[in-house]
PDB file of C-alpha atoms in Angstrom:
ATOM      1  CA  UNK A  13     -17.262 -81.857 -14.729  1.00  0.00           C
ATOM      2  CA  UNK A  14     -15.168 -79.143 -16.874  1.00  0.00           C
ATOM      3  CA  UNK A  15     -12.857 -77.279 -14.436  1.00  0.00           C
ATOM      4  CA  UNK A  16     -11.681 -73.316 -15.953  1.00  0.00           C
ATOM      5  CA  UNK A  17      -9.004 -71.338 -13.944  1.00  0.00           C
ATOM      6  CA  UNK A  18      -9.353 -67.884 -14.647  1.00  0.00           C
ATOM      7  CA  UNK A  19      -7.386 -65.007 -13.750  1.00  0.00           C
ATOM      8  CA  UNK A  20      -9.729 -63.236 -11.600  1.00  0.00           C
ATOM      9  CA  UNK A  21     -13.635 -62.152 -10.926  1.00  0.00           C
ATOM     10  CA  UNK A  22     -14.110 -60.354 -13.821  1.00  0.00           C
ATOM     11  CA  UNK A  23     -13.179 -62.404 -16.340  1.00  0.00           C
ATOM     12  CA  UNK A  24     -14.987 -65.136 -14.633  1.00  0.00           C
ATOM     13  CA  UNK A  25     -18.385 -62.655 -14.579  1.00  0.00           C
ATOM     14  CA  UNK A  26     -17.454 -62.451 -17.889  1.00  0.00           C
ATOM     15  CA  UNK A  27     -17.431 -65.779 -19.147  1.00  0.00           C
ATOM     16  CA  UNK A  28     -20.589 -66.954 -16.890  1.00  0.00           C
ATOM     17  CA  UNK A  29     -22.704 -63.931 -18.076  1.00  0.00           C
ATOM     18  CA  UNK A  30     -22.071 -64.449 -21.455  1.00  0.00           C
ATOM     19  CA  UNK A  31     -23.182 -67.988 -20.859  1.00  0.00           C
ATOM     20  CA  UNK A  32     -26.527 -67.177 -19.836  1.00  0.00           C
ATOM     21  CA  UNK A  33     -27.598 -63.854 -22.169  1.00  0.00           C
ATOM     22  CA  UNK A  34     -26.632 -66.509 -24.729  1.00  0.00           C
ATOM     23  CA  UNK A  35     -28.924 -69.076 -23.547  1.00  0.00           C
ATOM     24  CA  UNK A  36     -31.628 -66.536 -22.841  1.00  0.00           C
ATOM     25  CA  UNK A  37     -31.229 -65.226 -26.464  1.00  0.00           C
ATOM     26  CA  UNK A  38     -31.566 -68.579 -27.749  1.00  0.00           C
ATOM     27  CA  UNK A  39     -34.616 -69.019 -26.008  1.00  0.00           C
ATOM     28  CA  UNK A  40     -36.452 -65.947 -24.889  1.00  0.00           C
ATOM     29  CA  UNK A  41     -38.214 -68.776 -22.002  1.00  0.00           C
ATOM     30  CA  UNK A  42     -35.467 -70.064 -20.738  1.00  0.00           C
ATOM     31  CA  UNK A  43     -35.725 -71.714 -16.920  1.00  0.00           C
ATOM     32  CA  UNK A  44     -32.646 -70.136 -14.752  1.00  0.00           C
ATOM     33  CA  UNK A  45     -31.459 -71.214 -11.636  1.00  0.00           C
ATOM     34  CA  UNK A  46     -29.962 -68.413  -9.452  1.00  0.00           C
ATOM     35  CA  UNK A  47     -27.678 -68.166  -6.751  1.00  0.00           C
ATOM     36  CA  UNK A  48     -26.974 -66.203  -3.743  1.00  0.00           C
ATOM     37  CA  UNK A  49     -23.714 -64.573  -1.971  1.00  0.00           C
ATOM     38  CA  UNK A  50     -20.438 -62.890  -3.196  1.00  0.00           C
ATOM     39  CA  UNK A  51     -19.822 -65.032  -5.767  1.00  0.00           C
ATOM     40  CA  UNK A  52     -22.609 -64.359  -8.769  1.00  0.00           C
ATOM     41  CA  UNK A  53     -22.688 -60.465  -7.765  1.00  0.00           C
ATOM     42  CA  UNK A  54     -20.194 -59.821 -10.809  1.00  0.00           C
ATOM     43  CA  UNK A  55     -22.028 -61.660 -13.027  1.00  0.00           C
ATOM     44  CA  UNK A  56     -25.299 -60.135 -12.267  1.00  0.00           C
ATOM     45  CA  UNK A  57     -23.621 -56.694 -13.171  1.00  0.00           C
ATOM     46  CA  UNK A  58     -22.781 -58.180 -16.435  1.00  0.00           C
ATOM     47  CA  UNK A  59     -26.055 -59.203 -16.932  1.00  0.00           C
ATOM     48  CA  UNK A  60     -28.113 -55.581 -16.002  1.00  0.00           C
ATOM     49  CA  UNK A  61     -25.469 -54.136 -18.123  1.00  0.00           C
ATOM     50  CA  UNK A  62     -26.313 -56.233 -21.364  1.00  0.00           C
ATOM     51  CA  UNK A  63     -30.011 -55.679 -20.448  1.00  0.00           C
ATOM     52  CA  UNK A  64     -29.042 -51.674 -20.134  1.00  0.00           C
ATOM     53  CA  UNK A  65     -27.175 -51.733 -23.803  1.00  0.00           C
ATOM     54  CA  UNK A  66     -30.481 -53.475 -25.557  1.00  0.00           C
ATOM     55  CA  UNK A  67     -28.341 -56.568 -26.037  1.00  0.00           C
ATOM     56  CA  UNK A  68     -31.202 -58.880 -24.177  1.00  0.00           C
ATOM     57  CA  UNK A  69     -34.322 -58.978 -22.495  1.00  0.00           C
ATOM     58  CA  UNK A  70     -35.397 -61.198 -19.919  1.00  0.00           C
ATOM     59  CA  UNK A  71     -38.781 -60.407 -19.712  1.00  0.00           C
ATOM     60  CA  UNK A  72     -39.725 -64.175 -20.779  1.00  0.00           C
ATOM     61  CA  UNK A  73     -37.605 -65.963 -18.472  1.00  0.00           C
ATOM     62  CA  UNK A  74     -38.750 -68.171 -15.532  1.00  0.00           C
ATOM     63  CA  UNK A  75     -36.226 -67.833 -12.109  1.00  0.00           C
ATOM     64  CA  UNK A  76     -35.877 -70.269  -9.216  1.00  0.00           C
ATOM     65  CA  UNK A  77     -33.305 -69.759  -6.703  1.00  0.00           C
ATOM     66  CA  UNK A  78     -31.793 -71.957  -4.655  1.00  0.00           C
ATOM     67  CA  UNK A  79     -32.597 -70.754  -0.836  1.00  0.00           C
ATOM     68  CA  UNK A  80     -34.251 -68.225   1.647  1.00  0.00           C
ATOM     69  CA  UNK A  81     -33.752 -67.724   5.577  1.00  0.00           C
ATOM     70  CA  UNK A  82     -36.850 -68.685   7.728  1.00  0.00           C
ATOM     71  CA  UNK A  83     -38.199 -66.342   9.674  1.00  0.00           C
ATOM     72  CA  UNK A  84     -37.690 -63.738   6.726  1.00  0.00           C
ATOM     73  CA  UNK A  85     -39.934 -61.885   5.390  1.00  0.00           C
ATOM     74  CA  UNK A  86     -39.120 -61.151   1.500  1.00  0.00           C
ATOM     75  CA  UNK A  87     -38.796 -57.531   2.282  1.00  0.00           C
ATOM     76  CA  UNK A  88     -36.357 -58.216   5.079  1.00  0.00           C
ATOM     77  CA  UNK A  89     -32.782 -56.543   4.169  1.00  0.00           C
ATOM     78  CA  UNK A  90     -31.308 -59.993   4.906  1.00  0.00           C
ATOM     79  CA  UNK A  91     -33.375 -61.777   2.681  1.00  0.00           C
ATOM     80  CA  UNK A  92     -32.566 -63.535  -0.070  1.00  0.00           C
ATOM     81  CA  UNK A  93     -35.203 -62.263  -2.231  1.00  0.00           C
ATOM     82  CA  UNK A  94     -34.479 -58.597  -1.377  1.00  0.00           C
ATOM     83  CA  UNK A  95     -30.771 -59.455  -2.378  1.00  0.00           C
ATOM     84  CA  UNK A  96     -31.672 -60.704  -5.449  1.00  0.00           C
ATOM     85  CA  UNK A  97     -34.350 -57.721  -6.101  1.00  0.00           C
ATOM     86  CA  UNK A  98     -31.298 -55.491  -5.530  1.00  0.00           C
ATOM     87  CA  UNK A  99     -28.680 -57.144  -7.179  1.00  0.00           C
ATOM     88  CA  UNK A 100     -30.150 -58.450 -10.628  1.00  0.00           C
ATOM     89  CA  UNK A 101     -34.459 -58.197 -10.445  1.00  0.00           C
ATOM     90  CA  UNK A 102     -35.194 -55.002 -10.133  1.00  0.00           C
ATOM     91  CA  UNK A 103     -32.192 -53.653 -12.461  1.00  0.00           C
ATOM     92  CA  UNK A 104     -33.729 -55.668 -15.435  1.00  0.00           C
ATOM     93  CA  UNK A 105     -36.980 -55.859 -17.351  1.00  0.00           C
ATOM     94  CA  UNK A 106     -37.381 -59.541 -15.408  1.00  0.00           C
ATOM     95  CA  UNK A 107     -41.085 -60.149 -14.581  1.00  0.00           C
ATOM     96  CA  UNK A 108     -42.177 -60.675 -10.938  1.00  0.00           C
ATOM     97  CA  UNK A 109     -44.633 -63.275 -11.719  1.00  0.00           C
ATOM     98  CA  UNK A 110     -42.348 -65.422 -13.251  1.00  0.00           C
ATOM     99  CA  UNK A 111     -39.971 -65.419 -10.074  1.00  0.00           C
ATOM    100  CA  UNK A 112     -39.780 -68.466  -7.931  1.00  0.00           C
ATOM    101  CA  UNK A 113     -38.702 -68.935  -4.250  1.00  0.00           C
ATOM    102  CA  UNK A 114     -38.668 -70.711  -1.272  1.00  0.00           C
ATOM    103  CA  UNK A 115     -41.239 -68.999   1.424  1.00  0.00           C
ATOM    104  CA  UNK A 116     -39.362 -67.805   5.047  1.00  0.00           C
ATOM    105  CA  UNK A 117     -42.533 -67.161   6.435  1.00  0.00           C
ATOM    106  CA  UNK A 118     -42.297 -70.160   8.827  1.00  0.00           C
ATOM    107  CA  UNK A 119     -46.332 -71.045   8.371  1.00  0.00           C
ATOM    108  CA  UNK A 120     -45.850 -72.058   4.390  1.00  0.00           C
ATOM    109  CA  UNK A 121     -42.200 -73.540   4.591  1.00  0.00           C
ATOM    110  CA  UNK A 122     -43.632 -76.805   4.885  1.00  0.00           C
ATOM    111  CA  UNK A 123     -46.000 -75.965   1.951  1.00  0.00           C
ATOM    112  CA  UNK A 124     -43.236 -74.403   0.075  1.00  0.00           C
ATOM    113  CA  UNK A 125     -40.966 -77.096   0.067  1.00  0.00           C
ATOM    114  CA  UNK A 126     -43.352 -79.683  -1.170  1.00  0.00           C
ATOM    115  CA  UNK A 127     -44.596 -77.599  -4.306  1.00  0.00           C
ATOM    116  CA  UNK A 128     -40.758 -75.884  -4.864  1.00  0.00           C
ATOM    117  CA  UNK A 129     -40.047 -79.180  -6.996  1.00  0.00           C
ATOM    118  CA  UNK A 130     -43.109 -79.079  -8.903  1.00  0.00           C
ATOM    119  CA  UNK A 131     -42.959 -76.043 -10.236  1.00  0.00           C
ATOM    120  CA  UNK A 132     -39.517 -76.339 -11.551  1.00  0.00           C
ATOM    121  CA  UNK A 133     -41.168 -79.630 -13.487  1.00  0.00           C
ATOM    122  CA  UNK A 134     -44.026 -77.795 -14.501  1.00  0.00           C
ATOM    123  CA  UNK A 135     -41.779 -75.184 -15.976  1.00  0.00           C
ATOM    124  CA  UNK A 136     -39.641 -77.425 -18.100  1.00  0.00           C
ATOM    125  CA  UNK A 137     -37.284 -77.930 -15.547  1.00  0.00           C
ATOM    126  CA  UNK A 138     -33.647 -75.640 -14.981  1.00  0.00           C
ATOM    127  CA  UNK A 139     -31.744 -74.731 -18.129  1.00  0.00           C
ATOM    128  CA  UNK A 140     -29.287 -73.124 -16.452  1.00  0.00           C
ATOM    129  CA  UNK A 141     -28.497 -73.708 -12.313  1.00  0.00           C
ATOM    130  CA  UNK A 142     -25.717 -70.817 -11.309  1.00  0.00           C
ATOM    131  CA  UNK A 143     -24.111 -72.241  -7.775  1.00  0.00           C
ATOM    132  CA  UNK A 144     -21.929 -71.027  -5.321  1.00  0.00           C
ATOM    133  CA  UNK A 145     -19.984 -73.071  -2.839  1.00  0.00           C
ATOM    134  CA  UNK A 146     -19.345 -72.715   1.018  1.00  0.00           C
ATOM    135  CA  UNK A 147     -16.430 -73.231   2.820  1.00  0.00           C
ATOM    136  CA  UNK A 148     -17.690 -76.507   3.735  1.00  0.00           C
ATOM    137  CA  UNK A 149     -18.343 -77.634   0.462  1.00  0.00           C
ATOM    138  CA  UNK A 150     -22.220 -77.091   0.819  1.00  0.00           C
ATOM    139  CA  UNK A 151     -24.075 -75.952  -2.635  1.00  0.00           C
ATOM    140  CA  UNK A 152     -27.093 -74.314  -2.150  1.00  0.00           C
ATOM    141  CA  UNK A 153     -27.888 -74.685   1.915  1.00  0.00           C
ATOM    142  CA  UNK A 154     -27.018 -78.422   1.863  1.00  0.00           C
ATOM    143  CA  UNK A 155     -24.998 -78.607   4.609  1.00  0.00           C
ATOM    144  CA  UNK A 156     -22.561 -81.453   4.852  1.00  0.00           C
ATOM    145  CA  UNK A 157     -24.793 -85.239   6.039  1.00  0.00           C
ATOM    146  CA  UNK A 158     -24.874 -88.769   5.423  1.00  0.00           C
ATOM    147  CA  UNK A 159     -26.839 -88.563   2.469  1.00  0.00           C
ATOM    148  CA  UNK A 160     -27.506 -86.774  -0.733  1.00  0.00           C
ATOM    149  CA  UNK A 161     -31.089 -84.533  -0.441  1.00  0.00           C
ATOM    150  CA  UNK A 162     -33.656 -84.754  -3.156  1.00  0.00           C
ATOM    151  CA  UNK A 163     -36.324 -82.259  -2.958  1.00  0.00           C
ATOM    152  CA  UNK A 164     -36.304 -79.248  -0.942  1.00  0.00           C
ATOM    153  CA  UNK A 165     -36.085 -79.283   2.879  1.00  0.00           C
ATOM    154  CA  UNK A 166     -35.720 -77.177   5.761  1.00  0.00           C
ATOM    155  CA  UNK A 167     -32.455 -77.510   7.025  1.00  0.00           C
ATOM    156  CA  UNK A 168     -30.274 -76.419  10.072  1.00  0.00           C
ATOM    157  CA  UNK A 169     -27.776 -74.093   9.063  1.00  0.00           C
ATOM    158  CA  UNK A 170     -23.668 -75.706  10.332  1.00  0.00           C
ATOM    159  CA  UNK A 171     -21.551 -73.468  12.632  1.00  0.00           C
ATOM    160  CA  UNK A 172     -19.125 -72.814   9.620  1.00  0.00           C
ATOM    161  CA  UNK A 173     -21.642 -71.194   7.184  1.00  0.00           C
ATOM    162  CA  UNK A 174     -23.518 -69.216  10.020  1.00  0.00           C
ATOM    163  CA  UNK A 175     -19.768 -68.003  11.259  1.00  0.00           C
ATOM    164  CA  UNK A 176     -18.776 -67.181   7.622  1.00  0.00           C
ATOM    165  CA  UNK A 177     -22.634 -65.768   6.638  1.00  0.00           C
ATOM    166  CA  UNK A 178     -23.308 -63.498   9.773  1.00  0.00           C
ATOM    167  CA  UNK A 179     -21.009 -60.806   8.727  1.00  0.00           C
ATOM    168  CA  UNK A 180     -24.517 -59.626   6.719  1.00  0.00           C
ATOM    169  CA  UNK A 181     -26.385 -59.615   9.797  1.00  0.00           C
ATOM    170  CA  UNK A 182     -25.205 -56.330  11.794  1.00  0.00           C
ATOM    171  CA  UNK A 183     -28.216 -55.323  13.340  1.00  0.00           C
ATOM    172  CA  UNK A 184     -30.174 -58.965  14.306  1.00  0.00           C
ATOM    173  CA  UNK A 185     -28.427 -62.298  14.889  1.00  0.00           C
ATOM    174  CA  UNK A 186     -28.276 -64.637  11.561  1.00  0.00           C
ATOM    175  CA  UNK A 187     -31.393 -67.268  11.633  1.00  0.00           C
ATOM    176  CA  UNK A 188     -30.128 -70.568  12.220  1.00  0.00           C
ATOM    177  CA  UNK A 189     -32.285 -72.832   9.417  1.00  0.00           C
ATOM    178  CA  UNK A 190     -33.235 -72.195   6.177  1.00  0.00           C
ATOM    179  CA  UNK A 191     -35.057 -73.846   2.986  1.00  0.00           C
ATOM    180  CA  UNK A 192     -33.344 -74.980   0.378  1.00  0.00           C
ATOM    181  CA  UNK A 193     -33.379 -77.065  -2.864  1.00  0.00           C
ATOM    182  CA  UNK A 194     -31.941 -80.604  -2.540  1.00  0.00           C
ATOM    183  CA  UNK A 195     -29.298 -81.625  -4.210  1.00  0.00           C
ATOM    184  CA  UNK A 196     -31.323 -83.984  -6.639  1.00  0.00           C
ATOM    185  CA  UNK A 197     -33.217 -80.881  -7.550  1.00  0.00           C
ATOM    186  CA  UNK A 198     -29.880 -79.031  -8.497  1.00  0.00           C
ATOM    187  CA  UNK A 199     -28.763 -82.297 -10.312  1.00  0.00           C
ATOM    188  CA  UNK A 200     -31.634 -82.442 -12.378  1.00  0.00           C
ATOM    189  CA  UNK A 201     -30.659 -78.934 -14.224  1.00  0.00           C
ATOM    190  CA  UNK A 202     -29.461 -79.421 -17.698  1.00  0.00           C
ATOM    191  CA  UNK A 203     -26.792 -77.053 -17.182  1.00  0.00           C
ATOM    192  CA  UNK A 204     -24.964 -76.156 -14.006  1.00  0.00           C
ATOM    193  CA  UNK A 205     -22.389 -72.767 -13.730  1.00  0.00           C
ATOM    194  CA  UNK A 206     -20.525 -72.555 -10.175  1.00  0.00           C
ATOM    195  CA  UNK A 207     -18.258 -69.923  -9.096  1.00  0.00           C
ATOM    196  CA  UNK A 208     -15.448 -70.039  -6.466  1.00  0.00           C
ATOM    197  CA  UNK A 209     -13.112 -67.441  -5.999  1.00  0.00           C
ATOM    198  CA  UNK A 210     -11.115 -66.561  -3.088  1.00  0.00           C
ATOM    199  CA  UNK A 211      -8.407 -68.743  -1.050  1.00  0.00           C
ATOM    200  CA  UNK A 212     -10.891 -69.608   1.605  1.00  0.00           C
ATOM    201  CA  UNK A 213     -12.514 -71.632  -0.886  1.00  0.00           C
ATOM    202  CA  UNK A 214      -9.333 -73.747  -1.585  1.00  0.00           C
ATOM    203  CA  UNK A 215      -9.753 -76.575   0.310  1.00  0.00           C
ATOM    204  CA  UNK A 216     -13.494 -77.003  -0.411  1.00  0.00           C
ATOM    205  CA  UNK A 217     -12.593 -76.729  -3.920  1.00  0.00           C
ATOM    206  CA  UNK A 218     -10.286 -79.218  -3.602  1.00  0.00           C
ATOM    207  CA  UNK A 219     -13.034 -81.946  -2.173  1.00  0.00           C
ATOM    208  CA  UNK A 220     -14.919 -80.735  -4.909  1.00  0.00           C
ATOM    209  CA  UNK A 221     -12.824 -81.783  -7.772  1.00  0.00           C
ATOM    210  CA  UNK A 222     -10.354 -84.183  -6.336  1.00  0.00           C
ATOM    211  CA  UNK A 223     -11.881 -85.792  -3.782  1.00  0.00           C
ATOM    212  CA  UNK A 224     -14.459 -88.652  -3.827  1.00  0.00           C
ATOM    213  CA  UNK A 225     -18.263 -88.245  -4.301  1.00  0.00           C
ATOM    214  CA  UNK A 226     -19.476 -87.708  -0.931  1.00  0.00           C
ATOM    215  CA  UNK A 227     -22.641 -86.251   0.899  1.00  0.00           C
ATOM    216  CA  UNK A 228     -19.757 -85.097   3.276  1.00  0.00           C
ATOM    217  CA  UNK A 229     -18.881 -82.889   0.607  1.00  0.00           C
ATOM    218  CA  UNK A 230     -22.191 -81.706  -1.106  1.00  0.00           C
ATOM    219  CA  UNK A 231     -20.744 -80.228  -4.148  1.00  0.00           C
ATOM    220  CA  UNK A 232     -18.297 -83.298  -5.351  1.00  0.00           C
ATOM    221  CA  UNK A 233     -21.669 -84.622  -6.854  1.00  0.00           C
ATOM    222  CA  UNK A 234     -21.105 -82.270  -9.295  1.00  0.00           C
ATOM    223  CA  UNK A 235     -18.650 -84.881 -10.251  1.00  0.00           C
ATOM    224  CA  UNK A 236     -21.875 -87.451 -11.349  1.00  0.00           C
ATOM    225  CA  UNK A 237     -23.231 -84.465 -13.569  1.00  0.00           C
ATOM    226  CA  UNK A 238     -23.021 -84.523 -17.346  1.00  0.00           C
ATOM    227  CA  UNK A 239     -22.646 -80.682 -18.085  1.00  0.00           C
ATOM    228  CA  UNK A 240     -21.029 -78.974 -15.276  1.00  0.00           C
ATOM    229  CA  UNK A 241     -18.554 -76.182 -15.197  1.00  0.00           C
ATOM    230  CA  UNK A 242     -16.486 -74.769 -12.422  1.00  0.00           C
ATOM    231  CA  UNK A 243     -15.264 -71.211 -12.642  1.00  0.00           C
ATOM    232  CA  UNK A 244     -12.594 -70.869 -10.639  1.00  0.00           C
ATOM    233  CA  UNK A 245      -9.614 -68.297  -9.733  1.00  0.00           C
ATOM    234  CA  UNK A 246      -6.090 -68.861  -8.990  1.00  0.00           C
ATOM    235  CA  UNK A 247      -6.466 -67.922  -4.955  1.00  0.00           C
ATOM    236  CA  UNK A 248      -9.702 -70.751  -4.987  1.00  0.00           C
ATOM    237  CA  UNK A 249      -7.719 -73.241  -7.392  1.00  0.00           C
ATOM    238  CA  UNK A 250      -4.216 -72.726  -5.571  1.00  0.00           C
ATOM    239  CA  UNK A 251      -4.496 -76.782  -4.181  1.00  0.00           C
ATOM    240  CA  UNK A 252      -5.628 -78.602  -7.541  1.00  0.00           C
TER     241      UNK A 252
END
């Protein structure tokens, strides 16, 4: 685990963004992992931009993200997929059919969770997995448990992430599960990018980095992985 204090959002957008138009350049086909949230919205704006100037297409690439609400439908405002249509997918020349995501139409979450894992085999597996972390240290929807996940699972969603996650729902009440990749699916990427900025994500970040490898913790197995890289700001840093 490589830990980088930066001075603030943007230069952390920066950094990540550059990170992945890089990889995608390299390799037109590239597998990305994508992430929910505040935290990758800055870096998606880097990314539409660069697609805007000409500097890359990402018409070849091949997208999984990490979660979806059941009992959403993908046009749903508070979906995940209509946040990521908004926010990087429909700004950029990224093909549809190439998109990957967990179902929230509760009749094919079982079905979606069995074949979520192999797909991302069939493509090659992640190149790049962009993360975020919760207050509670979860990455992806895994919540804090007694063990690690593996594949992808329906989960109950903790009091903390529903209190710090409903401020998106004004006009319905948050769902309370969701589907998510496990954390040996996450694990598995090649490459993992995760973002934390903000002083409520101190402590979390401090579990992360400092404290021991722990399913009570989700993301301090990012400890156990050979090429991860936390972006961090001072406010999110502040107890390292």
């Amino acid at each position: 685990m490589e830990v980088r204090v930066m001075e603030n959002t943007f230069e952390i957008s920066k950094a990540v963004s550059s990170i992945i138009i890089d990889e995608v350049k390299r390799n037109p086909k590239a597998v990305l992992g994508f992430a929910t949230g505040a935290s990758p919205i800055e870096t998606y704006k880097r990314m539409i931009e660069a697609y805007e100037n000409g500097e890359v297409s990402f018409k070849s690439i091949t997208t999984f993200n990490l979660d979806e609400y059941c009992g959403l439908t993908r046009d749903d405002e508070n979906s995940y997929f209509r946040f990521m249509k908004e926010n990087l997918f429909g700004k950029t020349d990224i093909d549809f059919s190439r998109v990957n995501f967990l179902s929230g139409d509760e009749t094919e979450s079982e079905k979606s969770c069995r074949e979520y894992s192999e797909k991302i085999a069939a493509a090659g597996g992640i190149d790049i997995q962009l993360l975020g972390i919760g207050t509670n240290g979860h990455i992806g929807f895994n919540e804090p448990s007694d063990s690690f996940s593996d594949g992808p699972f329906k989960v109950k969603l903790t009091q903390s992430t529903i209190n710090s996650n409903s401020k998106y729902f004004k006009d319905k009440k948050m769902p309370g599960y969701a589907l998510t990749m496990g954390i040996g699916d996450i694990m598995r990427a090649k490459k993992i990018l995760l973002i934390a900025t903000g002083e409520s994500k101190a402590n979390a970040v401090f579990k992360m980095i400092k404290g021991e490898v722990t399913p009570s913790c989700p993301a301090s197995v990012l400890q156990n992985h050979s090429n991860a890289v936390i972006y961090l700001d001072r406010e999110s840093a502040k107890l390292l």
